[in-house]
Amino acid sequence: MQPSHRPPAPPAKRRTPARGWIARRRRTALTHMWRGACYGIGTGLIGLGFMWLEQLL
């Protein structure tokens, strides 16, 4: 093998329409998931706060 000879490049991955759609919307989906997790945590904390308050009264 000659030192200046490069090995052939791997074949390009084919992108199906569904994979392209997912790749374009990945950031949006992650943003929605993050927002949902934050809302869930906040709702849980508020619920626990009200349960604690009811126990005190």
PDB file of N, CA, C and O in Angstrom:
ATOM      1  N   MET A   1       0.848  -1.177   0.000  1.00  0.00           N
ATOM      2  CA  MET A   1       0.000   0.000   0.000  1.00  0.00           C
ATOM      3  C   MET A   1       0.893   1.239   0.000  1.00  0.00           C
ATOM      4  O   MET A   1       1.842   1.326   0.748  1.00  0.00           O
ATOM      5  N   GLN A   2       0.551   2.173  -0.828  1.00  0.00           N
ATOM      6  CA  GLN A   2       1.334   3.402  -0.902  1.00  0.00           C
ATOM      7  C   GLN A   2       0.921   4.327   0.236  1.00  0.00           C
ATOM      8  O   GLN A   2      -0.252   4.422   0.582  1.00  0.00           O
ATOM      9  N   PRO A   3       1.874   5.043   0.829  1.00  0.00           N
ATOM     10  CA  PRO A   3       1.522   5.936   1.944  1.00  0.00           C
ATOM     11  C   PRO A   3       0.588   7.069   1.542  1.00  0.00           C
ATOM     12  O   PRO A   3      -0.176   7.573   2.357  1.00  0.00           O
ATOM     13  N   SER A   4       0.607   7.498   0.296  1.00  0.00           N
ATOM     14  CA  SER A   4      -0.252   8.614  -0.109  1.00  0.00           C
ATOM     15  C   SER A   4      -1.641   8.143  -0.523  1.00  0.00           C
ATOM     16  O   SER A   4      -2.512   8.957  -0.776  1.00  0.00           O
ATOM     17  N   HIS A   5      -1.806   6.833  -0.605  1.00  0.00           N
ATOM     18  CA  HIS A   5      -3.109   6.310  -1.024  1.00  0.00           C
ATOM     19  C   HIS A   5      -4.062   6.291   0.167  1.00  0.00           C
ATOM     20  O   HIS A   5      -3.763   5.750   1.216  1.00  0.00           O
ATOM     21  N   ARG A   6      -5.223   6.876   0.032  1.00  0.00           N
ATOM     22  CA  ARG A   6      -6.227   6.899   1.089  1.00  0.00           C
ATOM     23  C   ARG A   6      -7.201   5.744   0.894  1.00  0.00           C
ATOM     24  O   ARG A   6      -7.552   5.416  -0.227  1.00  0.00           O
ATOM     25  N   PRO A   7      -7.678   5.181   1.978  1.00  0.00           N
ATOM     26  CA  PRO A   7      -8.694   4.124   1.837  1.00  0.00           C
ATOM     27  C   PRO A   7      -9.990   4.734   1.317  1.00  0.00           C
ATOM     28  O   PRO A   7     -10.243   5.931   1.496  1.00  0.00           O
ATOM     29  N   PRO A   8     -10.802   3.926   0.673  1.00  0.00           N
ATOM     30  CA  PRO A   8     -12.053   4.481   0.144  1.00  0.00           C
ATOM     31  C   PRO A   8     -12.955   4.968   1.272  1.00  0.00           C
ATOM     32  O   PRO A   8     -12.959   4.416   2.372  1.00  0.00           O
ATOM     33  N   ALA A   9     -13.684   6.016   0.992  1.00  0.00           N
ATOM     34  CA  ALA A   9     -14.604   6.590   1.980  1.00  0.00           C
ATOM     35  C   ALA A   9     -15.765   5.633   2.212  1.00  0.00           C
ATOM     36  O   ALA A   9     -16.192   4.936   1.280  1.00  0.00           O
ATOM     37  N   PRO A  10     -16.275   5.574   3.431  1.00  0.00           N
ATOM     38  CA  PRO A  10     -17.435   4.704   3.669  1.00  0.00           C
ATOM     39  C   PRO A  10     -18.634   5.216   2.893  1.00  0.00           C
ATOM     40  O   PRO A  10     -18.751   6.414   2.616  1.00  0.00           O
ATOM     41  N   PRO A  11     -19.527   4.332   2.523  1.00  0.00           N
ATOM     42  CA  PRO A  11     -20.704   4.781   1.768  1.00  0.00           C
ATOM     43  C   PRO A  11     -21.549   5.733   2.597  1.00  0.00           C
ATOM     44  O   PRO A  11     -21.667   5.577   3.812  1.00  0.00           O
ATOM     45  N   ALA A  12     -22.113   6.705   1.948  1.00  0.00           N
ATOM     46  CA  ALA A  12     -22.954   7.687   2.642  1.00  0.00           C
ATOM     47  C   ALA A  12     -24.224   7.015   3.135  1.00  0.00           C
ATOM     48  O   ALA A  12     -24.795   6.156   2.461  1.00  0.00           O
ATOM     49  N   LYS A  13     -24.655   7.395   4.335  1.00  0.00           N
ATOM     50  CA  LYS A  13     -25.888   6.836   4.882  1.00  0.00           C
ATOM     51  C   LYS A  13     -27.067   7.427   4.135  1.00  0.00           C
ATOM     52  O   LYS A  13     -27.132   8.635   3.913  1.00  0.00           O
ATOM     53  N   ARG A  14     -27.981   6.553   3.783  1.00  0.00           N
ATOM     54  CA  ARG A  14     -29.176   7.037   3.103  1.00  0.00           C
ATOM     55  C   ARG A  14     -30.122   7.617   4.121  1.00  0.00           C
ATOM     56  O   ARG A  14     -30.326   7.065   5.198  1.00  0.00           O
ATOM     57  N   ARG A  15     -30.668   8.734   3.795  1.00  0.00           N
ATOM     58  CA  ARG A  15     -31.634   9.376   4.678  1.00  0.00           C
ATOM     59  C   ARG A  15     -33.028   9.140   4.144  1.00  0.00           C
ATOM     60  O   ARG A  15     -33.372   9.570   3.057  1.00  0.00           O
ATOM     61  N   THR A  16     -33.806   8.452   4.937  1.00  0.00           N
ATOM     62  CA  THR A  16     -35.192   8.249   4.540  1.00  0.00           C
ATOM     63  C   THR A  16     -35.969   9.515   4.898  1.00  0.00           C
ATOM     64  O   THR A  16     -35.524  10.312   5.718  1.00  0.00           O
ATOM     65  N   PRO A  17     -37.110   9.710   4.291  1.00  0.00           N
ATOM     66  CA  PRO A  17     -37.899  10.906   4.624  1.00  0.00           C
ATOM     67  C   PRO A  17     -38.229  11.003   6.114  1.00  0.00           C
ATOM     68  O   PRO A  17     -38.206  12.088   6.685  1.00  0.00           O
ATOM     69  N   ALA A  18     -38.508   9.871   6.738  1.00  0.00           N
ATOM     70  CA  ALA A  18     -38.851   9.910   8.167  1.00  0.00           C
ATOM     71  C   ALA A  18     -37.648  10.338   8.997  1.00  0.00           C
ATOM     72  O   ALA A  18     -37.781  11.123   9.935  1.00  0.00           O
ATOM     73  N   ARG A  19     -36.459   9.831   8.663  1.00  0.00           N
ATOM     74  CA  ARG A  19     -35.263  10.220   9.412  1.00  0.00           C
ATOM     75  C   ARG A  19     -34.972  11.701   9.230  1.00  0.00           C
ATOM     76  O   ARG A  19     -34.548  12.385  10.163  1.00  0.00           O
ATOM     77  N   GLY A  20     -35.178  12.213   8.047  1.00  0.00           N
ATOM     78  CA  GLY A  20     -34.971  13.641   7.817  1.00  0.00           C
ATOM     79  C   GLY A  20     -35.943  14.491   8.619  1.00  0.00           C
ATOM     80  O   GLY A  20     -35.572  15.517   9.176  1.00  0.00           O
ATOM     81  N   TRP A  21     -37.192  14.029   8.669  1.00  0.00           N
ATOM     82  CA  TRP A  21     -38.211  14.759   9.425  1.00  0.00           C
ATOM     83  C   TRP A  21     -37.852  14.777  10.904  1.00  0.00           C
ATOM     84  O   TRP A  21     -37.949  15.809  11.559  1.00  0.00           O
ATOM     85  N   ILE A  22     -37.420  13.636  11.427  1.00  0.00           N
ATOM     86  CA  ILE A  22     -37.039  13.556  12.842  1.00  0.00           C
ATOM     87  C   ILE A  22     -35.821  14.428  13.122  1.00  0.00           C
ATOM     88  O   ILE A  22     -35.766  15.139  14.126  1.00  0.00           O
ATOM     89  N   ALA A  23     -34.842  14.386  12.233  1.00  0.00           N
ATOM     90  CA  ALA A  23     -33.625  15.175  12.441  1.00  0.00           C
ATOM     91  C   ALA A  23     -33.933  16.671  12.465  1.00  0.00           C
ATOM     92  O   ALA A  23     -33.339  17.419  13.240  1.00  0.00           O
ATOM     93  N   ARG A  24     -34.857  17.106  11.633  1.00  0.00           N
ATOM     94  CA  ARG A  24     -35.197  18.531  11.592  1.00  0.00           C
ATOM     95  C   ARG A  24     -35.968  18.971  12.831  1.00  0.00           C
ATOM     96  O   ARG A  24     -35.915  20.119  13.223  1.00  0.00           O
ATOM     97  N   ARG A  25     -36.704  18.060  13.442  1.00  0.00           N
ATOM     98  CA  ARG A  25     -37.563  18.432  14.570  1.00  0.00           C
ATOM     99  C   ARG A  25     -37.056  17.947  15.915  1.00  0.00           C
ATOM    100  O   ARG A  25     -37.755  18.036  16.915  1.00  0.00           O
ATOM    101  N   ARG A  26     -35.833  17.458  15.959  1.00  0.00           N
ATOM    102  CA  ARG A  26     -35.289  16.922  17.213  1.00  0.00           C
ATOM    103  C   ARG A  26     -35.208  17.989  18.292  1.00  0.00           C
ATOM    104  O   ARG A  26     -35.599  17.772  19.425  1.00  0.00           O
ATOM    105  N   ARG A  27     -34.723  19.162  17.942  1.00  0.00           N
ATOM    106  CA  ARG A  27     -34.591  20.231  18.941  1.00  0.00           C
ATOM    107  C   ARG A  27     -35.957  20.657  19.469  1.00  0.00           C
ATOM    108  O   ARG A  27     -36.133  20.878  20.667  1.00  0.00           O
ATOM    109  N   THR A  28     -36.936  20.748  18.601  1.00  0.00           N
ATOM    110  CA  THR A  28     -38.283  21.120  19.028  1.00  0.00           C
ATOM    111  C   THR A  28     -38.853  20.067  19.967  1.00  0.00           C
ATOM    112  O   THR A  28     -39.452  20.402  21.001  1.00  0.00           O
ATOM    113  N   ALA A  29     -38.659  18.802  19.633  1.00  0.00           N
ATOM    114  CA  ALA A  29     -39.175  17.730  20.494  1.00  0.00           C
ATOM    115  C   ALA A  29     -38.498  17.757  21.857  1.00  0.00           C
ATOM    116  O   ALA A  29     -39.162  17.590  22.891  1.00  0.00           O
ATOM    117  N   LEU A  30     -37.192  17.970  21.885  1.00  0.00           N
ATOM    118  CA  LEU A  30     -36.491  18.029  23.167  1.00  0.00           C
ATOM    119  C   LEU A  30     -36.949  19.222  23.996  1.00  0.00           C
ATOM    120  O   LEU A  30     -37.069  19.128  25.217  1.00  0.00           O
ATOM    121  N   THR A  31     -37.231  20.335  23.328  1.00  0.00           N
ATOM    122  CA  THR A  31     -37.727  21.513  24.041  1.00  0.00           C
ATOM    123  C   THR A  31     -39.078  21.224  24.680  1.00  0.00           C
ATOM    124  O   THR A  31     -39.323  21.589  25.839  1.00  0.00           O
ATOM    125  N   HIS A  32     -39.960  20.553  23.940  1.00  0.00           N
ATOM    126  CA  HIS A  32     -41.277  20.219  24.491  1.00  0.00           C
ATOM    127  C   HIS A  32     -41.158  19.235  25.655  1.00  0.00           C
ATOM    128  O   HIS A  32     -41.886  19.355  26.648  1.00  0.00           O
ATOM    129  N   MET A  33     -40.253  18.277  25.531  1.00  0.00           N
ATOM    130  CA  MET A  33     -40.067  17.322  26.621  1.00  0.00           C
ATOM    131  C   MET A  33     -39.518  18.014  27.857  1.00  0.00           C
ATOM    132  O   MET A  33     -39.949  17.726  28.982  1.00  0.00           O
ATOM    133  N   TRP A  34     -38.567  18.912  27.679  1.00  0.00           N
ATOM    134  CA  TRP A  34     -37.994  19.657  28.802  1.00  0.00           C
ATOM    135  C   TRP A  34     -39.062  20.513  29.481  1.00  0.00           C
ATOM    136  O   TRP A  34     -39.163  20.559  30.698  1.00  0.00           O
ATOM    137  N   ARG A  35     -39.877  21.182  28.682  1.00  0.00           N
ATOM    138  CA  ARG A  35     -40.947  22.019  29.229  1.00  0.00           C
ATOM    139  C   ARG A  35     -41.941  21.172  30.006  1.00  0.00           C
ATOM    140  O   ARG A  35     -42.380  21.543  31.100  1.00  0.00           O
ATOM    141  N   GLY A  36     -42.320  20.026  29.466  1.00  0.00           N
ATOM    142  CA  GLY A  36     -43.247  19.137  30.158  1.00  0.00           C
ATOM    143  C   GLY A  36     -42.677  18.642  31.479  1.00  0.00           C
ATOM    144  O   GLY A  36     -43.399  18.555  32.476  1.00  0.00           O
ATOM    145  N   ALA A  37     -41.380  18.311  31.488  1.00  0.00           N
ATOM    146  CA  ALA A  37     -40.754  17.859  32.730  1.00  0.00           C
ATOM    147  C   ALA A  37     -40.765  18.978  33.773  1.00  0.00           C
ATOM    148  O   ALA A  37     -41.050  18.736  34.950  1.00  0.00           O
ATOM    149  N   CYS A  38     -40.475  20.188  33.350  1.00  0.00           N
ATOM    150  CA  CYS A  38     -40.480  21.322  34.285  1.00  0.00           C
ATOM    151  C   CYS A  38     -41.886  21.585  34.818  1.00  0.00           C
ATOM    152  O   CYS A  38     -42.058  21.836  36.022  1.00  0.00           O
ATOM    153  N   TYR A  39     -42.891  21.520  33.949  1.00  0.00           N
ATOM    154  CA  TYR A  39     -44.266  21.703  34.418  1.00  0.00           C
ATOM    155  C   TYR A  39     -44.642  20.609  35.407  1.00  0.00           C
ATOM    156  O   TYR A  39     -45.302  20.866  36.421  1.00  0.00           O
ATOM    157  N   GLY A  40     -44.258  19.381  35.120  1.00  0.00           N
ATOM    158  CA  GLY A  40     -44.569  18.270  36.012  1.00  0.00           C
ATOM    159  C   GLY A  40     -43.921  18.426  37.374  1.00  0.00           C
ATOM    160  O   GLY A  40     -44.557  18.180  38.411  1.00  0.00           O
ATOM    161  N   ILE A  41     -42.660  18.824  37.389  1.00  0.00           N
ATOM    162  CA  ILE A  41     -41.956  19.034  38.662  1.00  0.00           C
ATOM    163  C   ILE A  41     -42.611  20.169  39.444  1.00  0.00           C
ATOM    164  O   ILE A  41     -42.840  20.061  40.654  1.00  0.00           O
ATOM    165  N   GLY A  42     -42.925  21.245  38.759  1.00  0.00           N
ATOM    166  CA  GLY A  42     -43.569  22.382  39.428  1.00  0.00           C
ATOM    167  C   GLY A  42     -44.929  22.014  39.990  1.00  0.00           C
ATOM    168  O   GLY A  42     -45.263  22.357  41.129  1.00  0.00           O
ATOM    169  N   THR A  43     -45.717  21.279  39.223  1.00  0.00           N
ATOM    170  CA  THR A  43     -47.035  20.853  39.688  1.00  0.00           C
ATOM    171  C   THR A  43     -46.907  19.933  40.895  1.00  0.00           C
ATOM    172  O   THR A  43     -47.672  20.043  41.863  1.00  0.00           O
ATOM    173  N   GLY A  44     -45.937  19.029  40.841  1.00  0.00           N
ATOM    174  CA  GLY A  44     -45.724  18.131  41.978  1.00  0.00           C
ATOM    175  C   GLY A  44     -45.320  18.872  43.228  1.00  0.00           C
ATOM    176  O   GLY A  44     -45.809  18.570  44.326  1.00  0.00           O
ATOM    177  N   LEU A  45     -44.452  19.853  43.093  1.00  0.00           N
ATOM    178  CA  LEU A  45     -44.022  20.629  44.255  1.00  0.00           C
ATOM    179  C   LEU A  45     -45.175  21.440  44.851  1.00  0.00           C
ATOM    180  O   LEU A  45     -45.318  21.525  46.069  1.00  0.00           O
ATOM    181  N   ILE A  46     -45.978  22.023  43.992  1.00  0.00           N
ATOM    182  CA  ILE A  46     -47.144  22.777  44.480  1.00  0.00           C
ATOM    183  C   ILE A  46     -48.111  21.834  45.195  1.00  0.00           C
ATOM    184  O   ILE A  46     -48.641  22.155  46.266  1.00  0.00           O
ATOM    185  N   GLY A  47     -48.331  20.653  44.615  1.00  0.00           N
ATOM    186  CA  GLY A  47     -49.216  19.680  45.256  1.00  0.00           C
ATOM    187  C   GLY A  47     -48.690  19.243  46.608  1.00  0.00           C
ATOM    188  O   GLY A  47     -49.459  19.136  47.578  1.00  0.00           O
ATOM    189  N   LEU A  48     -47.390  18.976  46.695  1.00  0.00           N
ATOM    190  CA  LEU A  48     -46.806  18.601  47.981  1.00  0.00           C
ATOM    191  C   LEU A  48     -46.909  19.739  48.989  1.00  0.00           C
ATOM    192  O   LEU A  48     -47.149  19.513  50.180  1.00  0.00           O
ATOM    193  N   GLY A  49     -46.727  20.969  48.513  1.00  0.00           N
ATOM    194  CA  GLY A  49     -46.860  22.129  49.397  1.00  0.00           C
ATOM    195  C   GLY A  49     -48.267  22.240  49.969  1.00  0.00           C
ATOM    196  O   GLY A  49     -48.442  22.512  51.163  1.00  0.00           O
ATOM    197  N   PHE A  50     -49.279  22.016  49.127  1.00  0.00           N
ATOM    198  CA  PHE A  50     -50.652  22.086  49.615  1.00  0.00           C
ATOM    199  C   PHE A  50     -50.965  20.929  50.546  1.00  0.00           C
ATOM    200  O   PHE A  50     -51.693  21.100  51.532  1.00  0.00           O
ATOM    201  N   MET A  51     -50.419  19.751  50.279  1.00  0.00           N
ATOM    202  CA  MET A  51     -50.638  18.631  51.200  1.00  0.00           C
ATOM    203  C   MET A  51     -50.007  18.931  52.560  1.00  0.00           C
ATOM    204  O   MET A  51     -50.593  18.656  53.611  1.00  0.00           O
ATOM    205  N   TRP A  52     -48.823  19.498  52.547  1.00  0.00           N
ATOM    206  CA  TRP A  52     -48.144  19.862  53.798  1.00  0.00           C
ATOM    207  C   TRP A  52     -48.960  20.915  54.550  1.00  0.00           C
ATOM    208  O   TRP A  52     -49.123  20.847  55.759  1.00  0.00           O
ATOM    209  N   LEU A  53     -49.488  21.895  53.798  1.00  0.00           N
ATOM    210  CA  LEU A  53     -50.296  22.952  54.404  1.00  0.00           C
ATOM    211  C   LEU A  53     -51.575  22.378  55.029  1.00  0.00           C
ATOM    212  O   LEU A  53     -51.976  22.792  56.120  1.00  0.00           O
ATOM    213  N   GLU A  54     -52.223  21.428  54.358  1.00  0.00           N
ATOM    214  CA  GLU A  54     -53.411  20.816  54.899  1.00  0.00           C
ATOM    215  C   GLU A  54     -53.119  20.043  56.191  1.00  0.00           C
ATOM    216  O   GLU A  54     -53.941  20.017  57.096  1.00  0.00           O
ATOM    217  N   GLN A  55     -51.949  19.419  56.245  1.00  0.00           N
ATOM    218  CA  GLN A  55     -51.585  18.670  57.453  1.00  0.00           C
ATOM    219  C   GLN A  55     -51.378  19.628  58.648  1.00  0.00           C
ATOM    220  O   GLN A  55     -51.626  19.258  59.775  1.00  0.00           O
ATOM    221  N   LEU A  56     -50.907  20.831  58.366  1.00  0.00           N
ATOM    222  CA  LEU A  56     -50.677  21.813  59.432  1.00  0.00           C
ATOM    223  C   LEU A  56     -51.983  22.402  59.957  1.00  0.00           C
ATOM    224  O   LEU A  56     -52.049  22.808  61.113  1.00  0.00           O
ATOM    225  N   LEU A  57     -52.975  22.478  59.092  1.00  0.00           N
ATOM    226  CA  LEU A  57     -54.243  23.129  59.514  1.00  0.00           C
ATOM    227  C   LEU A  57     -55.135  22.169  60.180  1.00  0.00           C
ATOM    228  O   LEU A  57     -55.585  21.306  60.309  1.00  0.00           O
TER     229      LEU A  57
END
